[in-house]
Amino acid sequence: RKPTLAVVGATGAVGTVMLDILSNRPNVWGEIRLIASARSAGKVLRVRGEDVVVQALSPEVFDGVDVAMFDVPDEVSAEWAPIAASRGAVVVDNSGAFRMDPDVPLVVPEVNPEQVRNRPKGIISNPNCTTLSMMAALGALHREYGLRELVVASYQAVSGAGVAGSQRLYDELEAVAGDRTLGTVAGDVRKAVPDLAGSPFAAPIALNVVPAAGSYKGDGWFSEELKVRNESRKILGIPDLKVSATCVRVPVVTTHSLAVHATFAKEVTVEGARRVLDAVPTVVVLDDPENNVFPTPADVVGTDPTYVGRIRQALDFPNTLDLFICGDNLRKGAALNTAEIAELVAAELTS
Ligand code: 2RA
């Protein structure tokens, strides 16, 4: 029997991409049940070429479910993932609710697939998209050279903040379009865009960049920055990895970018790094700067790989590589990695 899959949060930004991914990946699932809040129940969505009616979240909806993917806010996962697990489902959760729980593995199939079986609570966490977008590449480089320090600046797409994030960018772009004087006087863009009270972002996102991603956590840090540190350590299995991140929201709809300054135990070379990255099937090296070949969000959005370019040996640091990495935050950064984890569980359940 093929396992039954539940997709919780089927109508959200990641849920929508998940249905596309499930429709195009090897068909390892029997029934696929779509679940969302009561507000969305009754909607009809298409998956694997079939219409499926969305069901409301309830304990009973998990009866008979083998694997349940959750893409819902932290507090919804915190409440409902244990309920799904208690009904017998293995939960793959893409919220922040369980990622740092020592009894919940945080899995990137290219890096630590064996951790999938280490799930005493019946819950496996999917990393945050910012961390995840660089893990396939950094995991491979770590295996070869031994990662010691990671300094990261992110350029995060607005869809990381969900459908509301994308809508906000489009609304602001509409408000500023046509005025060729904007962006020349302090505060002019702020005046031109709709009231920020209705925005998921702390400042205008059109014609601007916003160094505030996630929620403020005190001592100067935003949640996205702390997630990069904590999650990188856990996924790579380096508890004392030195990490510092600055996370910035940019006016890109989908695909996060990261400028990575990674220091290793061993001396590195650009050729060596390229060889290591080329050997990872899910990593694509786009690196010919002389001919303007490097990854950009607009050129890679909607695709699955992690793209790496601008590979340099840092001039003043012999053990350090500088890289520019792009990954679709809704695909490998969220839905695809979740689907890959779920497929590992499906293989286990049917073996
Ligand atoms: C963001 N990383 O980009 C988050 C989404 N989970 O806002």
XYZ file of C-alpha atoms and ligand atoms in Angstrom:
358
model
C 0.000 0.000 0.000
C 1.287 3.455 -0.854
C 1.304 5.754 2.214
C -1.359 8.384 2.764
C -0.126 11.973 2.860
C -1.766 14.992 4.475
C -0.783 18.524 3.436
C -1.695 20.927 6.237
C -1.712 24.553 5.111
C -2.521 23.591 1.543
C -3.822 27.028 0.561
C -0.797 29.106 1.691
C 2.163 30.347 -0.351
C 4.243 27.234 0.380
C 1.192 24.931 0.227
C 0.436 26.128 -3.293
C 3.987 25.348 -4.428
C 3.774 22.012 -2.606
C 0.784 20.937 -4.731
C 2.781 21.710 -7.865
C 5.791 19.800 -6.537
C 3.666 16.783 -5.542
C 2.164 16.800 -9.026
C 5.586 16.579 -10.649
C 7.666 14.340 -8.347
C 7.685 10.535 -8.471
C 4.252 9.435 -7.297
C 5.066 7.688 -4.025
C 1.803 8.617 -2.302
C -1.549 6.870 -2.164
C -4.265 9.275 -1.030
C -3.251 12.929 -0.675
C -5.461 14.751 1.815
C -5.494 18.560 1.745
C -6.088 20.347 5.016
C -6.416 24.021 5.956
C -8.179 26.313 8.403
C -11.988 26.160 8.604
C -12.055 29.357 6.510
C -10.553 27.524 3.506
C -12.394 24.214 3.976
C -14.500 23.251 0.979
C -12.177 24.909 -1.548
C -11.213 22.646 -4.440
C -7.509 22.446 -5.328
C -5.756 20.457 -8.032
C -2.996 18.008 -7.223
C -1.619 15.240 -9.488
C -4.204 16.297 -12.090
C -7.153 15.642 -9.757
C -9.545 17.939 -7.909
C -9.306 17.528 -4.155
C -11.649 19.198 -1.643
C -9.831 20.938 1.230
C -10.805 19.618 4.660
C -10.824 21.591 7.911
C -8.138 20.906 10.485
C -9.469 18.492 13.139
C -7.984 15.555 15.083
C -10.015 13.042 13.035
C -8.704 14.313 9.728
C -5.354 12.653 10.579
C -6.847 9.187 11.042
C -5.205 6.842 8.543
C -2.556 9.430 7.588
C 1.021 8.067 7.412
C 2.869 11.336 6.794
C 1.578 14.859 7.511
C 3.367 17.898 6.115
C 2.664 21.108 7.998
C 3.149 24.566 6.571
C 1.298 26.772 9.035
C 2.221 29.449 11.612
C 4.359 28.353 14.580
C 1.495 28.355 17.070
C -0.702 26.191 14.811
C 2.111 23.651 14.376
C 2.876 23.709 18.092
C -0.703 22.698 18.812
C -1.531 20.404 15.911
C 1.688 18.560 14.986
C 1.608 16.571 18.270
C -2.065 15.775 17.634
C -1.241 14.430 14.164
C 1.689 12.453 15.604
C -0.514 11.009 18.359
C -2.867 9.732 15.632
C 0.024 7.846 14.045
C 1.285 10.246 11.379
C 4.967 11.128 10.977
C 4.936 14.931 10.877
C 7.274 16.952 8.661
C 6.918 20.484 9.998
C 8.028 23.654 8.274
C 7.341 26.001 11.171
C 9.794 27.230 13.774
C 7.937 25.448 16.587
C 10.182 22.380 16.885
C 13.384 23.135 14.979
C 15.584 23.542 18.023
C 13.938 20.766 20.067
C 16.696 18.199 20.772
C 14.141 15.414 20.207
C 13.243 16.683 16.745
C 15.700 16.274 13.863
C 16.283 19.210 11.491
C 16.888 17.648 8.115
C 18.378 18.585 4.763
C 18.524 15.387 2.676
C 21.843 16.350 1.060
C 23.447 16.864 4.488
C 21.941 14.694 7.241
C 19.352 12.290 5.756
C 20.103 9.674 8.427
C 18.541 11.996 11.025
C 15.082 11.298 9.573
C 14.867 8.067 11.607
C 15.834 9.812 14.835
C 12.339 11.134 15.685
C 11.177 10.185 19.187
C 8.242 12.621 18.978
C 7.212 11.492 15.502
C 8.096 14.992 14.286
C 10.826 16.035 11.826
C 11.528 19.721 11.228
C 12.229 21.427 7.945
C 14.735 24.300 8.287
C 13.943 27.960 7.745
C 14.308 28.943 4.083
C 17.182 31.349 4.734
C 19.405 28.677 6.269
C 18.150 25.994 3.929
C 18.996 27.954 0.794
C 22.733 27.543 1.461
C 22.870 24.130 3.181
C 23.324 21.791 0.209
C 26.372 23.803 -0.871
C 27.820 24.408 2.592
C 27.265 20.804 3.680
C 29.403 19.571 0.785
C 32.128 22.140 1.441
C 32.086 21.275 5.152
C 32.591 17.567 4.391
C 35.653 18.419 2.309
C 37.255 21.267 4.239
C 35.705 21.401 7.756
C 33.620 24.549 8.279
C 34.697 26.727 11.215
C 33.123 30.175 10.714
C 30.204 31.498 8.735
C 29.440 35.151 8.058
C 26.306 35.676 6.005
C 24.326 38.564 4.547
C 20.923 37.594 3.168
C 18.869 39.235 0.440
C 15.457 37.773 1.202
C 12.475 37.695 -1.106
C 9.109 39.040 0.024
C 7.281 35.713 -0.439
C 9.219 34.525 2.626
C 6.573 36.508 4.487
C 3.806 34.569 2.711
C 1.179 35.649 0.204
C 0.805 38.942 2.115
C 4.484 39.703 1.471
C 4.177 39.302 -2.302
C 0.924 41.282 -2.413
C 2.537 44.097 -0.473
C 5.451 44.382 -2.900
C 3.097 44.451 -5.906
C 0.891 47.067 -4.200
C 3.878 49.281 -3.426
C 5.312 48.891 -6.927
C 1.965 50.010 -8.311
C 1.972 53.031 -5.989
C 5.459 54.166 -7.022
C 5.237 53.311 -10.734
C 5.500 56.209 -13.113
C 6.950 58.759 -10.686
C 10.545 59.151 -11.844
C 11.392 61.536 -9.017
C 10.935 58.937 -6.262
C 13.948 57.685 -4.382
C 15.714 61.031 -4.493
C 14.520 62.718 -1.275
C 14.566 61.159 2.206
C 11.112 59.811 3.030
C 9.579 60.294 -0.435
C 9.024 56.547 -1.010
C 7.530 56.173 2.473
C 4.985 58.871 1.587
C 4.168 57.320 -1.777
C 3.404 53.768 -0.635
C 0.219 52.666 1.200
C 0.132 52.914 5.026
C 2.830 50.696 6.522
C 0.390 49.532 9.195
C -0.924 47.112 6.571
C 2.519 45.772 5.621
C 4.365 42.699 6.840
C 7.557 44.767 6.444
C 8.954 47.418 8.778
C 9.726 49.949 6.034
C 8.825 50.469 2.356
C 9.927 47.480 0.284
C 9.546 49.073 -3.173
C 12.687 50.982 -4.264
C 14.242 50.012 -0.943
C 15.904 47.275 1.156
C 14.889 46.551 4.769
C 17.425 45.258 7.305
C 14.750 43.624 9.460
C 13.626 40.072 8.643
C 11.380 38.115 10.963
C 10.607 39.449 14.430
C 12.843 41.486 16.750
C 14.399 39.282 19.406
C 16.341 41.804 21.526
C 20.031 42.692 21.834
C 19.915 43.949 18.266
C 18.998 40.645 16.598
C 16.082 39.670 14.368
C 14.692 36.140 14.396
C 15.939 35.292 10.896
C 19.518 36.072 11.951
C 19.326 33.866 15.031
C 17.765 31.070 12.958
C 20.704 31.131 10.547
C 23.054 30.630 13.485
C 21.108 28.030 15.442
C 19.888 25.984 12.498
C 23.224 25.937 10.635
C 24.868 24.529 13.766
C 22.238 21.825 14.195
C 22.012 20.722 10.553
C 25.771 20.602 10.036
C 26.310 18.998 13.453
C 28.803 21.690 14.530
C 27.486 22.951 17.898
C 30.245 25.541 18.280
C 30.208 26.847 14.701
C 30.868 30.586 14.758
C 28.061 32.296 12.859
C 27.028 35.893 12.305
C 24.223 36.921 9.975
C 22.573 40.112 8.781
C 19.210 39.394 7.156
C 17.772 41.913 4.724
C 14.463 41.952 2.874
C 14.759 43.042 -0.772
C 12.179 43.809 -3.464
C 12.357 40.341 -5.038
C 9.175 38.250 -5.173
C 10.666 34.773 -4.727
C 14.218 33.368 -4.305
C 16.486 34.191 -1.437
C 20.119 35.138 -2.066
C 23.011 34.885 0.370
C 26.472 36.431 0.363
C 28.486 33.832 2.266
C 31.940 34.254 3.812
C 32.846 30.736 4.984
C 36.070 29.875 6.807
C 37.348 26.304 6.904
C 39.849 24.267 8.921
C 41.775 23.417 5.730
C 43.127 25.716 3.074
C 40.698 26.092 0.186
C 41.019 26.792 -3.507
C 38.417 28.011 -5.953
C 39.059 25.002 -8.232
C 38.676 22.615 -5.302
C 35.454 24.263 -4.159
C 34.065 24.142 -7.690
C 34.886 20.434 -7.942
C 33.163 19.741 -4.619
C 30.064 21.752 -5.585
C 29.903 20.265 -9.102
C 29.710 16.812 -7.530
C 26.459 17.652 -5.674
C 23.554 16.737 -7.985
C 21.261 19.433 -6.536
C 23.827 22.250 -6.744
C 24.447 24.192 -9.957
C 27.593 26.284 -10.281
C 26.993 29.441 -12.344
C 30.314 31.175 -12.160
C 31.831 33.002 -15.095
C 31.794 36.618 -13.929
C 33.761 37.847 -16.928
C 30.796 36.873 -19.066
C 28.161 37.995 -16.542
C 27.410 34.431 -15.498
C 26.281 34.330 -11.857
C 22.998 33.422 -10.188
C 20.280 36.049 -9.796
C 16.807 35.479 -8.320
C 15.069 36.544 -11.518
C 17.002 33.946 -13.514
C 16.521 30.932 -11.228
C 13.114 31.400 -9.552
C 10.749 28.460 -9.962
C 13.525 25.897 -10.222
C 14.803 23.354 -7.730
C 18.625 23.561 -7.451
C 20.817 25.626 -5.175
C 22.824 27.974 -7.425
C 26.335 29.053 -6.489
C 28.432 31.715 -8.163
C 31.029 34.411 -7.500
C 33.249 31.755 -5.937
C 36.348 33.500 -4.636
C 39.135 32.718 -2.279
C 39.030 35.653 0.136
C 42.125 37.703 -0.607
C 43.185 38.208 2.992
C 41.944 34.906 4.440
C 43.615 31.734 3.038
C 41.023 29.337 4.477
C 38.005 31.392 3.458
C 35.664 31.261 0.493
C 33.308 34.018 -0.569
C 30.242 32.802 -2.446
C 26.927 34.117 -3.747
C 24.122 31.595 -3.408
C 20.542 31.717 -4.724
C 17.712 29.307 -3.970
C 13.955 29.448 -4.489
C 12.687 30.033 -0.949
C 9.329 28.389 -1.645
C 10.812 25.304 -3.366
C 14.149 24.031 -1.925
C 13.749 26.617 0.841
C 10.433 25.140 1.942
C 8.114 22.839 -0.040
C 10.701 20.818 -1.965
C 12.861 20.027 1.059
C 9.714 19.069 2.990
C 8.644 16.785 0.119
C 12.116 15.223 -0.001
C 12.044 14.509 3.746
C 8.548 13.056 3.428
C 9.741 10.817 0.579
C 12.537 9.468 2.803
C 9.885 8.583 5.386
C 7.643 7.031 2.710
C 10.542 4.851 1.540
C 11.134 3.762 5.129
C 7.447 2.967 5.708
C 7.168 0.873 2.556
C 10.526 -0.941 2.856
C 11.304 34.639 5.564
N 12.621 32.761 6.222
O 11.955 34.755 4.525
C 11.333 33.375 6.309
C 10.211 32.499 5.870
N 10.104 31.313 6.615
O 10.582 35.498 6.020
